[in-house]
Structure formats: structure tokens, C-alpha cells
XYZ file of C-alpha atoms in Angstrom:
663
model
C 34.075 98.831 2.072
C 32.368 98.992 5.466
C 29.474 98.413 4.519
C 29.481 95.513 3.010
C 31.927 94.536 5.457
C 29.325 93.803 8.542
C 26.966 91.732 6.977
C 30.221 88.580 6.608
C 30.861 89.373 10.249
C 27.491 88.905 11.357
C 28.143 85.809 9.061
C 31.199 84.219 10.931
C 29.662 85.191 14.394
C 26.689 82.816 13.803
C 28.537 80.422 11.999
C 31.046 80.643 15.545
C 27.157 79.470 17.760
C 26.183 76.331 15.120
C 29.674 74.953 15.855
C 29.235 75.902 20.332
C 25.305 74.442 19.932
C 26.770 71.023 18.494
C 30.171 70.566 20.310
C 27.660 70.803 24.494
C 24.552 68.601 22.305
C 27.577 65.974 21.504
C 28.531 67.037 25.395
C 25.036 65.520 26.835
C 24.545 62.958 24.637
C 25.703 60.125 25.862
C 27.461 57.636 23.770
C 25.578 53.831 21.890
C 25.120 51.100 24.136
C 25.730 48.043 22.684
C 22.584 47.250 21.814
C 22.066 44.289 19.657
C 20.009 45.825 15.845
C 18.281 44.435 14.861
C 20.177 41.855 12.642
C 21.978 40.389 15.530
C 20.931 37.719 18.385
C 19.428 34.555 18.208
C 16.760 34.012 15.669
C 14.319 31.431 15.081
C 11.121 30.805 12.232
C 8.891 28.302 13.507
C 7.090 26.323 10.798
C 4.145 24.891 11.886
C 2.617 22.408 9.844
C -1.406 23.069 9.618
C -2.452 20.285 6.696
C -5.947 18.829 7.073
C -4.082 15.075 8.800
C -2.341 17.386 11.790
C -6.129 16.331 13.042
C -5.124 13.170 13.428
C -3.545 10.792 16.666
C -0.455 10.543 17.096
C 0.245 6.730 18.334
C -1.925 5.873 21.337
C -2.217 9.696 22.794
C -5.494 10.949 22.958
C -5.389 14.591 20.938
C -4.654 15.182 18.032
C -1.494 15.961 16.202
C -2.072 19.705 16.435
C -3.146 19.684 19.606
C -0.474 18.028 20.955
C 2.180 20.661 19.300
C 0.498 23.381 20.626
C 1.013 22.268 24.128
C 4.476 21.569 23.695
C 5.065 24.325 22.302
C 3.767 26.783 24.912
C 6.341 24.495 27.456
C 8.892 24.489 24.784
C 8.281 28.787 24.809
C 7.617 30.115 27.258
C 10.927 30.518 29.610
C 12.028 31.859 26.228
C 14.155 35.811 26.907
C 11.997 38.602 25.236
C 15.285 39.323 23.241
C 14.642 36.760 21.169
C 13.657 36.753 17.881
C 11.693 34.491 16.624
C 8.801 34.248 13.864
C 6.531 31.954 12.850
C 4.438 30.005 10.559
C 1.956 28.296 8.594
C 0.763 26.104 5.522
C -2.113 24.420 4.765
C -4.014 25.900 6.884
C -6.808 28.126 5.081
C -7.903 26.651 2.284
C -7.736 23.654 1.302
C -6.609 22.029 -1.585
C -4.180 25.151 -2.200
C -1.483 24.622 -2.710
C -0.423 27.824 -2.529
C -1.194 28.000 0.559
C 1.714 29.458 2.969
C 1.022 32.238 5.904
C 3.520 34.468 8.043
C 1.815 35.294 10.557
C 4.307 36.593 13.018
C 8.151 38.144 11.516
C 11.257 38.052 13.124
C 11.149 39.997 16.147
C 12.072 40.655 19.466
C 9.441 40.248 22.059
C 7.445 38.097 23.972
C 6.882 34.242 23.501
C 3.200 35.052 23.873
C 2.800 36.264 20.744
C 3.792 34.173 19.187
C 2.064 30.688 21.564
C -0.565 32.854 21.088
C -1.050 32.857 17.212
C -0.076 29.104 16.803
C -3.085 28.020 19.459
C -5.467 29.676 16.279
C -3.753 27.426 14.624
C -6.959 26.047 12.522
C -6.101 22.579 10.107
C -8.151 22.221 6.932
C -5.249 22.163 3.732
C -3.130 20.140 1.682
C 0.558 20.183 2.899
C 3.100 22.225 0.269
C 6.344 22.070 2.795
C 9.165 23.379 0.485
C 7.275 26.716 -0.608
C 6.752 27.161 3.444
C 10.898 26.055 3.693
C 11.266 29.664 0.967
C 9.152 31.486 2.804
C 11.200 30.576 6.168
C 14.569 31.533 4.534
C 12.843 34.727 3.761
C 12.799 35.694 6.763
C 16.082 35.815 7.687
C 18.014 38.521 6.599
C 21.739 38.387 4.292
C 23.951 36.177 5.389
C 22.837 35.098 9.603
C 22.741 33.186 11.923
C 19.040 32.058 11.989
C 17.616 28.398 12.569
C 14.150 26.792 10.981
C 12.400 23.621 12.895
C 9.381 22.625 10.975
C 7.087 20.269 13.254
C 5.662 18.244 9.768
C 3.777 15.081 9.481
C 3.426 13.870 6.476
C 6.395 15.017 3.151
C 4.989 17.784 0.703
C 2.071 16.462 -1.017
C 2.206 19.049 -3.787
C 4.909 17.059 -6.124
C 7.610 19.776 -4.191
C 11.510 18.494 -3.269
C 11.309 19.823 -0.183
C 15.365 17.909 -0.307
C 16.287 20.140 -3.021
C 14.563 23.590 -1.700
C 16.619 22.665 1.623
C 19.824 22.761 -0.957
C 19.274 26.034 -2.521
C 18.935 27.120 1.176
C 22.296 26.241 1.526
C 23.441 27.403 -0.706
C 22.047 30.895 -0.412
C 22.061 31.218 3.156
C 24.932 29.204 4.988
C 24.083 29.627 8.595
C 20.567 28.872 8.776
C 20.367 25.163 9.725
C 16.783 23.617 9.459
C 16.061 21.341 12.577
C 13.044 18.830 10.948
C 10.770 17.150 13.610
C 8.191 14.599 11.956
C 5.021 13.556 13.905
C 4.275 9.489 13.322
C 6.018 9.456 10.101
C 6.035 6.205 8.209
C 9.919 4.611 7.868
C 10.261 5.611 3.872
C 8.604 9.261 5.230
C 11.213 9.839 7.325
C 14.388 8.290 5.335
C 13.033 10.813 2.780
C 13.541 13.715 5.018
C 16.698 13.583 6.450
C 17.732 14.867 3.340
C 16.357 18.507 4.437
C 18.422 18.347 7.473
C 21.401 16.917 6.074
C 21.564 19.828 3.789
C 22.158 22.233 5.813
C 23.715 20.596 8.630
C 21.118 20.397 10.808
C 19.124 17.333 12.771
C 16.053 15.332 12.263
C 13.423 14.122 14.657
C 11.015 11.258 14.536
C 8.513 11.348 17.221
C 5.308 8.735 18.282
C 4.514 10.420 21.438
C 4.082 13.782 23.710
C 6.591 13.324 26.087
C 8.899 12.893 22.786
C 7.589 15.613 21.287
C 8.499 17.943 23.522
C 12.051 17.172 24.157
C 12.978 17.120 20.557
C 11.183 20.446 20.538
C 13.576 21.587 23.212
C 15.700 20.317 21.906
C 16.049 22.002 18.820
C 15.257 25.135 20.668
C 18.536 25.133 22.766
C 20.478 23.890 19.704
C 19.399 27.341 18.447
C 21.644 28.862 21.586
C 18.705 30.918 22.887
C 19.210 32.860 25.220
C 17.367 31.158 29.048
C 15.011 33.511 31.838
C 16.700 35.891 34.165
C 14.593 35.341 36.820
C 14.203 39.230 38.621
C 15.188 36.582 41.906
C 19.017 35.552 40.916
C 19.347 38.452 37.986
C 22.251 40.086 40.850
C 23.313 36.668 42.750
C 27.104 36.011 41.635
C 26.695 32.539 43.453
C 25.414 29.914 42.169
C 24.218 26.623 44.115
C 25.978 23.640 43.237
C 23.201 20.644 41.353
C 22.829 17.952 44.322
C 23.377 14.242 41.805
C 20.937 12.246 41.285
C 20.585 9.131 39.946
C 18.784 8.762 36.094
C 19.846 7.081 33.026
C 21.868 9.203 30.765
C 21.401 7.059 27.330
C 21.779 7.070 23.500
C 22.554 5.303 20.704
C 25.061 4.375 18.105
C 25.324 2.223 14.894
C 28.377 0.899 15.727
C 30.946 0.476 18.638
C 31.735 3.361 20.115
C 30.783 5.268 17.160
C 28.763 8.826 17.246
C 25.252 9.090 19.005
C 22.618 9.115 15.995
C 19.976 11.785 16.128
C 16.766 9.627 15.292
C 14.234 8.640 17.120
C 14.886 5.229 18.746
C 12.174 3.616 20.267
C 13.430 2.555 24.203
C 11.671 0.716 26.632
C 13.087 0.218 30.262
C 12.958 -1.688 31.813
C 13.116 -3.345 36.121
C 15.176 -5.792 36.258
C 14.312 -6.400 40.257
C 10.253 -6.226 39.909
C 9.628 -8.992 37.297
C 10.318 -7.069 34.004
C 8.070 -4.158 35.299
C 7.855 -1.787 32.098
C 9.296 1.926 33.831
C 8.913 3.696 30.545
C 8.768 2.969 26.565
C 8.959 5.617 24.439
C 10.372 7.424 21.292
C 13.226 10.315 21.442
C 16.735 10.274 20.297
C 18.446 10.108 23.366
C 16.803 9.689 26.770
C 17.212 11.033 30.359
C 15.700 9.790 32.934
C 15.294 9.536 36.250
C 15.221 6.796 38.436
C 15.611 4.763 41.222
C 19.284 3.377 41.974
C 19.661 0.169 41.043
C 19.089 -2.821 38.735
C 17.439 -2.136 35.198
C 16.904 -3.686 31.773
C 17.506 -2.005 28.355
C 16.247 -3.014 25.144
C 16.893 -0.014 21.966
C 15.717 -0.397 18.417
C 14.876 1.521 15.301
C 13.960 0.418 12.059
C 14.946 -3.421 12.423
C 18.010 -2.765 14.583
C 18.273 -4.311 17.819
C 20.404 -4.869 21.384
C 19.190 -4.920 25.238
C 21.484 -4.288 28.073
C 21.925 -4.396 31.496
C 22.438 -1.016 33.522
C 23.001 -1.015 37.190
C 21.937 2.796 38.269
C 23.673 4.026 41.713
C 22.731 6.958 44.231
C 26.242 9.147 42.583
C 24.002 10.819 39.767
C 23.282 9.254 36.759
C 24.022 6.129 34.082
C 25.738 7.604 31.254
C 25.599 4.783 28.832
C 26.085 4.394 25.218
C 24.100 1.413 23.401
C 25.113 0.066 20.332
C 22.749 -1.500 18.352
C 25.318 -2.878 16.096
C 23.746 -1.748 12.962
C 24.381 -0.068 9.015
C 21.471 1.362 6.401
C 21.007 -0.538 3.843
C 19.675 1.365 0.695
C 17.490 -0.228 -1.982
C 17.244 1.476 -5.161
C 14.739 -0.312 -7.632
C 14.993 0.964 -11.311
C 14.107 0.585 -14.819
C 17.166 -0.499 -17.185
C 16.767 3.183 -18.189
C 17.792 4.819 -14.457
C 13.616 5.363 -13.930
C 12.362 5.251 -10.284
C 9.531 1.088 -10.868
C 6.305 2.976 -10.622
C 5.723 -0.331 -8.513
C 7.739 -2.872 -7.450
C 7.373 -5.331 -4.169
C 10.771 -4.848 -2.601
C 11.703 -8.145 -0.091
C 14.973 -8.491 2.437
C 15.800 -11.545 3.338
C 18.422 -12.821 6.640
C 21.573 -15.074 5.040
C 23.497 -14.733 7.386
C 23.788 -12.795 11.100
C 26.816 -12.189 13.422
C 24.523 -11.087 16.564
C 23.268 -14.251 17.866
C 19.771 -11.902 18.088
C 19.774 -11.133 14.456
C 16.887 -12.562 12.008
C 17.433 -15.985 11.171
C 19.161 -17.807 8.384
C 16.719 -17.051 4.521
C 13.434 -15.452 6.670
C 12.073 -12.668 5.390
C 12.177 -9.462 7.916
C 11.135 -7.073 5.360
C 8.779 -5.894 2.973
C 8.274 -2.367 0.885
C 7.149 -0.541 -1.978
C 8.754 2.180 -2.744
C 11.346 2.093 -5.018
C 14.167 4.093 -3.560
C 14.069 3.815 0.210
C 16.900 3.050 3.251
C 16.959 0.523 6.336
C 18.534 -0.114 9.237
C 19.263 -3.570 9.719
C 21.633 -5.568 12.149
C 25.169 -5.958 10.823
C 25.453 -9.564 8.296
C 24.271 -10.271 4.800
C 21.309 -9.867 3.460
C 19.451 -11.337 -0.086
C 17.740 -8.005 -1.501
C 15.154 -9.055 -4.128
C 12.438 -6.940 -6.156
C 9.314 -7.656 -7.814
C 7.514 -5.426 -10.958
C 4.469 -7.765 -12.427
C 6.680 -10.841 -13.479
C 9.881 -9.357 -13.545
C 12.475 -10.422 -10.597
C 15.808 -9.067 -9.048
C 17.927 -10.738 -6.262
C 21.309 -9.740 -4.978
C 23.344 -10.125 -2.164
C 24.322 -7.004 -0.037
C 26.213 -7.302 3.364
C 26.098 -4.329 5.429
C 28.664 -3.606 7.824
C 27.954 -1.658 11.541
C 28.319 2.728 10.671
C 27.594 2.123 7.385
C 25.954 1.796 4.423
C 25.561 -0.501 2.002
C 23.827 0.083 -1.343
C 21.510 -2.378 -3.033
C 21.035 -1.416 -6.858
C 18.228 -3.142 -8.295
C 17.738 -2.944 -12.945
C 15.214 -4.211 -13.749
C 14.413 -4.236 -18.559
C 10.957 -4.419 -18.244
C 8.570 -3.549 -20.945
C 4.387 -3.136 -20.165
C 2.150 -5.303 -22.154
C -0.978 -3.895 -22.697
C -5.460 -6.015 -23.916
C -7.914 -5.198 -24.110
C -10.803 -6.802 -26.021
C -13.696 -5.605 -28.730
C -16.795 -7.282 -29.963
C -16.271 -6.020 -33.783
C -14.637 -3.624 -34.789
C -15.038 -0.197 -33.842
C -17.313 -1.435 -31.590
C -17.602 -1.151 -28.115
C -15.026 -3.000 -25.646
C -16.026 -6.222 -23.930
C -16.828 -7.415 -20.744
C -16.053 -11.306 -19.018
C -12.881 -11.812 -21.723
C -10.119 -14.036 -19.949
C -6.500 -13.206 -20.986
C -3.629 -15.522 -20.516
C 0.455 -14.947 -21.011
C 2.737 -17.402 -21.898
C 6.279 -17.693 -22.800
C 8.471 -20.298 -24.267
C 9.555 -23.107 -21.706
C 11.246 -25.903 -23.447
C 9.993 -28.392 -19.952
C 6.283 -27.407 -19.853
C 3.801 -29.327 -21.659
C 3.180 -28.586 -25.544
C 6.553 -26.601 -24.735
C 4.156 -23.404 -23.763
C 4.429 -22.280 -19.536
C 1.428 -19.845 -18.513
C 2.746 -16.898 -16.841
C -0.590 -14.833 -15.766
C -4.435 -15.038 -16.050
C -6.447 -11.881 -15.504
C -9.998 -11.519 -16.388
C -10.149 -7.450 -15.606
C -11.618 -5.679 -18.880
C -8.559 -3.894 -19.539
C -5.031 -5.806 -17.804
C -1.902 -4.559 -17.900
C 1.730 -7.091 -17.845
C 4.447 -5.885 -16.267
C 7.295 -8.451 -18.199
C 11.097 -8.830 -18.674
C 11.909 -7.842 -22.615
C 11.253 -10.311 -24.281
C 8.871 -12.399 -26.646
C 5.207 -13.780 -25.147
C 2.206 -15.532 -25.969
C -0.837 -13.766 -25.376
C -4.576 -16.078 -25.414
C -8.726 -14.276 -25.020
C -10.894 -16.528 -24.122
C -14.360 -15.054 -25.227
C -17.543 -17.763 -23.814
C -15.819 -19.907 -26.145
C -14.171 -18.092 -28.821
C -10.297 -17.818 -28.053
C -7.786 -15.746 -30.266
C -4.079 -16.053 -29.935
C -1.518 -13.392 -30.595
C 2.536 -13.276 -30.223
C 4.134 -10.248 -29.208
C 7.708 -8.566 -28.723
C 7.578 -6.826 -25.965
C 10.894 -4.266 -25.421
C 12.712 -2.943 -21.880
C 10.694 0.189 -21.601
C 8.637 -0.605 -23.994
C 4.323 0.342 -23.437
C 2.984 -2.598 -26.354
C -0.844 -2.128 -26.801
C -2.664 -4.767 -28.258
C -6.297 -4.897 -28.394
C -7.684 -8.345 -29.524
C -11.270 -8.483 -32.732
C -14.006 -11.214 -31.811
C -16.016 -11.987 -34.689
C -18.329 -14.222 -32.997
C -22.207 -15.291 -32.549
C -24.682 -15.279 -29.307
C -26.735 -18.106 -29.010
C -29.476 -18.362 -26.190
C -31.277 -21.946 -25.660
C -34.503 -22.535 -23.753
C -35.190 -25.086 -22.304
C -38.844 -26.489 -22.224
C -40.044 -29.419 -19.299
C -43.899 -30.318 -19.607
C -45.375 -30.992 -16.598
C -43.878 -33.998 -16.075
C -40.322 -33.619 -17.092
C -40.467 -31.139 -13.577
C -36.400 -31.553 -12.910
C -36.897 -32.871 -8.420
C -33.555 -32.625 -8.226
C -31.924 -33.645 -11.500
C -29.958 -31.636 -13.964
C -30.658 -30.691 -17.018
C -27.830 -30.367 -18.925
C -26.971 -28.360 -22.810
C -24.109 -29.449 -23.880
C -22.748 -28.243 -27.714
C -21.471 -30.311 -29.900
C -19.298 -29.053 -33.316
C -21.259 -30.217 -36.206
C -18.101 -32.084 -38.089
C -17.284 -34.047 -34.076
C -20.570 -34.555 -32.788
C -18.199 -36.269 -29.906
C -16.135 -32.616 -28.779
C -17.540 -30.685 -26.557
C -17.167 -26.926 -26.529
C -20.108 -25.372 -24.560
C -22.072 -26.669 -21.306
C -23.929 -25.452 -18.831
C -26.617 -26.313 -16.929
C -29.118 -23.698 -16.771
C -32.626 -23.580 -18.162
C -32.313 -20.628 -19.739
C -28.574 -21.051 -21.218
C -26.732 -18.348 -23.197
C -23.348 -19.290 -25.269
C -21.115 -17.080 -26.998
C -19.643 -18.613 -30.216
C -17.495 -18.164 -32.968
C -19.760 -18.384 -36.527
C -20.034 -22.499 -37.655
C -22.614 -24.831 -38.106
C -23.162 -26.528 -34.383
C -25.086 -29.980 -33.213
C -27.012 -28.505 -29.325
C -28.130 -31.077 -27.461
C -30.653 -30.897 -24.109
C -31.323 -33.673 -21.581
C -32.662 -34.572 -18.514
C -30.326 -36.361 -16.027
C -29.358 -39.241 -17.037
C -31.672 -40.558 -17.801
C -32.417 -40.978 -21.868
C -34.660 -38.160 -22.448
C -33.261 -36.260 -24.792
C -34.046 -32.727 -27.233
C -31.510 -31.723 -30.324
C -31.273 -29.551 -32.610
C -28.284 -28.338 -35.381
C -27.684 -24.182 -36.217
C -25.245 -22.369 -38.383
C -24.178 -19.377 -36.406
C -23.260 -15.900 -38.342
C -21.307 -13.598 -37.085
C -23.003 -10.612 -34.785
C -26.207 -12.272 -34.853
C -27.643 -13.465 -32.807
C -29.505 -16.681 -32.484
C -32.233 -18.034 -29.908
C -33.574 -21.974 -30.144
C -35.795 -23.530 -27.847
C -35.392 -27.424 -27.005
C -38.414 -29.448 -25.527
C -37.820 -32.165 -22.987
C -41.075 -34.925 -23.125
C -40.801 -37.647 -20.720
C -42.622 -40.561 -20.148
C -43.221 -42.369 -16.448
C -43.002 -46.025 -16.308
C -43.495 -48.048 -13.350
C -41.469 -51.633 -12.541
C -43.408 -53.617 -10.162
C -41.582 -57.188 -9.313
C -44.599 -60.470 -8.470
C -45.278 -60.924 -5.494
C -45.701 -64.479 -4.040
C -48.253 -64.728 -1.168
C -46.361 -62.149 1.271
C -42.513 -62.085 0.467
C -41.934 -60.598 -2.681
C -40.235 -62.822 -5.853
C -36.413 -62.844 -6.315
C -36.979 -60.922 -10.305
C -34.302 -59.353 -12.251
C -35.849 -56.417 -14.537
C -34.228 -54.296 -17.013
C -35.780 -52.048 -19.757
C -34.012 -51.830 -23.508
C -35.153 -49.064 -26.213
C -35.836 -50.007 -28.938
C -31.934 -49.976 -30.571
C -31.390 -52.621 -27.404
C -28.868 -50.343 -25.376
C -30.119 -50.967 -21.445
C -32.266 -47.384 -20.258
C -32.714 -48.510 -17.415
C -31.807 -52.537 -14.433
C -32.801 -52.766 -10.985
C -31.511 -54.769 -8.463
C -33.440 -58.102 -6.604
C -37.045 -57.678 -5.865
C -38.188 -53.810 -5.785
C -40.497 -51.681 -7.884
C -38.816 -49.321 -9.520
C -40.090 -45.843 -11.644
C -38.540 -44.032 -14.205
C -38.920 -40.898 -16.689
C -37.587 -41.857 -20.696
C -38.581 -40.048 -23.747
C -41.350 -41.767 -25.350
C -40.848 -44.580 -27.203
C -40.866 -48.506 -28.096
C -39.753 -50.528 -25.276
C -39.260 -54.385 -24.211
C -38.726 -55.317 -20.351
C -36.798 -58.536 -19.625
C -37.191 -59.796 -16.338
C -35.698 -63.451 -15.253
C -35.683 -65.806 -12.473
C -33.890 -69.079 -11.597
C -35.964 -70.728 -13.526
C -37.466 -68.492 -17.266
C -37.091 -65.430 -18.265
C -40.130 -62.419 -20.051
C -39.896 -60.032 -22.889
C -43.344 -57.184 -22.105
C -43.003 -55.318 -25.481
C -44.848 -51.152 -24.338
C -45.150 -48.339 -26.128
C -44.499 -45.228 -24.226
C -46.503 -41.918 -25.190
C -45.334 -38.839 -23.930
C -47.344 -37.603 -20.598
C -48.504 -40.874 -20.151
C -47.495 -42.745 -16.789
C -47.647 -46.852 -16.880
C -46.960 -49.401 -14.431
C -45.168 -52.911 -15.271
C -45.665 -55.561 -13.230
C -44.058 -58.149 -14.308
C -45.068 -62.268 -14.441
C -44.471 -64.753 -11.740
C -41.858 -66.874 -11.684
């Protein structure tokens, strides 16, 4: 028993000694400090557009958009505290035409902002703009359901067929505490309106900037909204006293859509003029809000956004900045142009006309104030009534909408249209024809022959967008014409190919040496053989070409208005090319009136052909030369005393001079 008790006693002493060491260690180790964990504190994920368009300019700024962004980031991030957690992503900066190019350049972690700035300075935009993908990757950098901010600087919507709005909605469901702010660089109005949904889905804000100043202001504002810590200067870290800030005269401006309404966080166009200096422009910029230090005095402030604008006089005093919110007295007009089945129209033309404006500065009654092609558009307009028109091809619809200040009015324009696609073939299964003229008509009791032409096209394969209904289509190829009656339903695409069974006729007109035109036109005419008075085609070329339906024709060539003609009858066969040569032969006749001393006698004369038709006549006096067809002619001359008839035969190439007998 004693030998077994000794090991147990030693084991108990060892346990007691280890416990004592643990207690001493706990007593010597200070309690944990309240330092922030990896998931605590403010966090910002910066997403910078690296698509190729970022090398473009921003309005009148001299630098490229990417260069202005890099400079603005350096100004905004340099004073940020190292305790702030920052991350940097970019999209489109590595490869061209790659919609999967979204890269995390710096993960979310605390530290000097220089690590972010050094990376942003190296960005070299070159590819497409997968904005939605970049948003998803940015959201992945934020762990769990924590407070964080994503700031996106971009110059256009996603051009990779992805929906950033849907992505933002997914982010909001996954992390309701993650806010997305967007800063659009020089966006078109329609693109700017479409992108507002990204910030709106996450309770963020959208900024539209048009210059470097408003870009810097937007970045500073988004960082302020992210609740980032201010830098702590060693010189002031231990100071308990705060020095008062002296009052500085200036302007602190914002804009609303209605009287007393909330400030609108959109890129308002501000224009500040010094009233006392003949309207000298002090500042012109785009920004949601404007903070400007100016000398005391009278100023004229102009603010505009969309189609709304306001002008107001403001006095700045020495007591401090003057705060003003300008009322644009405007609302949002939302346009939705769609088919009767609900799909957006592919290529509409939308027009807005003012019917009645409550503002004296509003648009005049009936004036077009906006024209666009985006089927889904939102336009800021002054309060009033508007006529909204949508046209898609030959279809049109109009609605009247009233817009109240601060409200959104919707113009829903549905068109029951179909598409008519036409073409023409040389024969069954043959190649497509060119030089075909297509025309589309509809029934109209008030129009001649009961039909009204709606459109015409010489395109080889045109299409017509028309309201659902029945139409008459005509295809003309040379002198050949085909007709068809077609019905088009709403949402339908009707295709029709005309098949021409035609013949090609080539006519070459030959002139003898004497029959050179000398400014006279050679006309080639085509008549139906069974209707010689109905001309079906004409050309003034010596080498004429005609496309005709197969049948019998009479072809005639004539030199000027003379009786020099050549004719031929032909029978054209479908699918065959026929060549015809016509030769014009002439003779020249010069008629000289008789001479009576130094004075030319007053003699009237005329030339008649063998059928008694007058082919030429003259006034009194003077010699006249004329080209005539070879044949027999009678020259009649008369004066106040007698009439004389002379007969002569003209042969091809003959030059004949006839001096009339003296009276």
C-alpha cells in the first residue's frame, strides 16, 4: 500500500504546481484592450471602372476620365485614418472584350490609404464594362451582415447584357446593411436615369458628374456618408480645446422638385452670376449640392436638371454663408413604350410636347421639348400638361399626361404593331434582285382610287413596322410591277418574297457621221405592241437597258424633235436577254431665202414629208439648216404675190442646199 501511495502523491503535487503557474500567468497578463476586430469599424469597397471608354474625356476637362478619377481618389483618400478598412476592385482593366474581367486588387483591410492609391494609379483601362459582376465581387468582400459601403465610379451602364439593378436588389437581400453609392462620369441622361436603381435598391445615393470639381465633391460626400474616421493630427491629438471657426460669406445651395420638398441628390447644373458685375459668371458646375465661398453681394443663381430650371436672386451677407434651397417646380415623367403584349418597342421615336405650363418660364404650348429613342425613359419636366407621342415605323399613339411638382407621372404607350419584311427574286429559287422599289398602301376612301401610300423603299430587303391590319404591297422592277395583299397581326412578323419573271432588253442606238447629236437628245421609247400610244419605258442613253414583262413591244429611237426615227418590233421571252440595234440615218437640208439686192426678201417657207406633214417651217428671212430622215420632201414658199412648191429627194448622208426662187 505505501509503494502505491507515493506516485499518487507526486501527481497531486504536480497538478497543484501547474495550477499555481496558471494563476500567476493570468495575474501578470493584462486584460484584452477594446481594439476593433477584423469585422468592426467603417469599411469601404472602391469599385473603379476599367473599361476602355474611361480613356475618353469628361466634358471640357483636359484629362481622361481615368486620370481625373485617380487624382480625385488621391485627394479624397489621403487624409483617411489608417484604421479605416479599404478595398479596391476594378473591372475591364486586364483584357479586351472579356465580360468576366473583374479583379480584387486589394482586399478589405485597415492600413494607410497609400496601398489603395498606388494600385489605382496603375489602372490601364482597356476592356468591356461588366458592372454587375463587379458589384457581386465587391459584395463578397464584406463578411456577414455588417455595415459597409460600396462606392462605384463608372462611365456607363453594364455592356455585358447583365442587369446591375437586379444585382443591387440581391445585395440588399443578402446584407441589408451594405450601401451602394454610384458616381456616373458624363453619363447620357437616359443612362443616368437607368443607373439610379442600383443606389436606390440599397438606400444609397446616385451622383452624376460632368467635371473634375463635381467628381471630387461626389467622392468626398460618399466617404462622408460612409462614416469614416477623420485623421488625427499629432499636434492636436492631446488638445481638449476646439478653436471656433470664423463665419465665411458664401452660398450653400441645394435643389428640390417642389416647394418645401426634400433636397434632390442629383447632378444639378449650377450657374452662379455676379449681379452687380453685369452678370459675370462666378461658377458653372454640376453637383447635387453646392458649397461656395464668395464675397458679400448680390448674386443670380440658376439651377437646372433635366428640362426643369429655376433662376433666383440671392444676397450674400458678411454674417456667414447663405443657405438656400431652389424649387425646380418639377416632376418626373416616366415613359413606357411597349407592344400590346408588354415587350419594350425595339426602335421607337418618343416625343414630348408641352400643352400647358404653370410656370412663366415653362415651354410654350405645343412646342416639342424632348425627343428620344429609349422605350423606358424618365425625364424631369416642369409641372404642367404634356402630349406624349410614340412612333414605331408607321404606327403612332398619343396620350396626355399631367405632371405635378415632386410627383411621378407615367405615360404608358402600347402599340399593336407587326413587322412586314419583303424581298424580290429574279425567278423561283434565284438570287435576290436589287433596284426594286417597294411601296406599301392601305385603304382610304378619301384618297384617289381608294388607297393611300404609306411608305416607299428602294432597299433590297426592307421592313415596315405597321399597326395590325391589311395592306397592299407593290414591287416595281424596271417596267415590271407585282402587287400583293397581306394581313399583319399584332406582334406578327410577315415575310413575303416577290418573284419576277422578266426579260432584259438592251438597245444600242447607232448614229451615222452626220447624225451626231450636237446637243440634241436621243430618246429611246418602249411601247406595247397592242397599244402603240402607251409608253411603258424611256431612256435618253445611246446604250439603254430595260427590264420588262415578257410580251411584244415596239421600240422607237428618235433624234431630238426631228423626224429622224428608227423603229423595231420584238417579242421578249421570260428569262432571256435580248439585244437590239437601231440606226439613225439623216440628211441635211439648208433652205436659203432669195436675195433681192442688199436686202433679204420676206419669204415664208415650210417643209413637208411624203405624207403631207410639216416637219419644219420658218419665220421671215434667214437661212435655216435642218437634219431630216432620208426621203421625199416638198418645200413650199410664198410671199405677198405668189406660192412656189419644190420637190426634192434626200438620201442618207446627203447635204442639200435649196435657194428659194425670187418673188
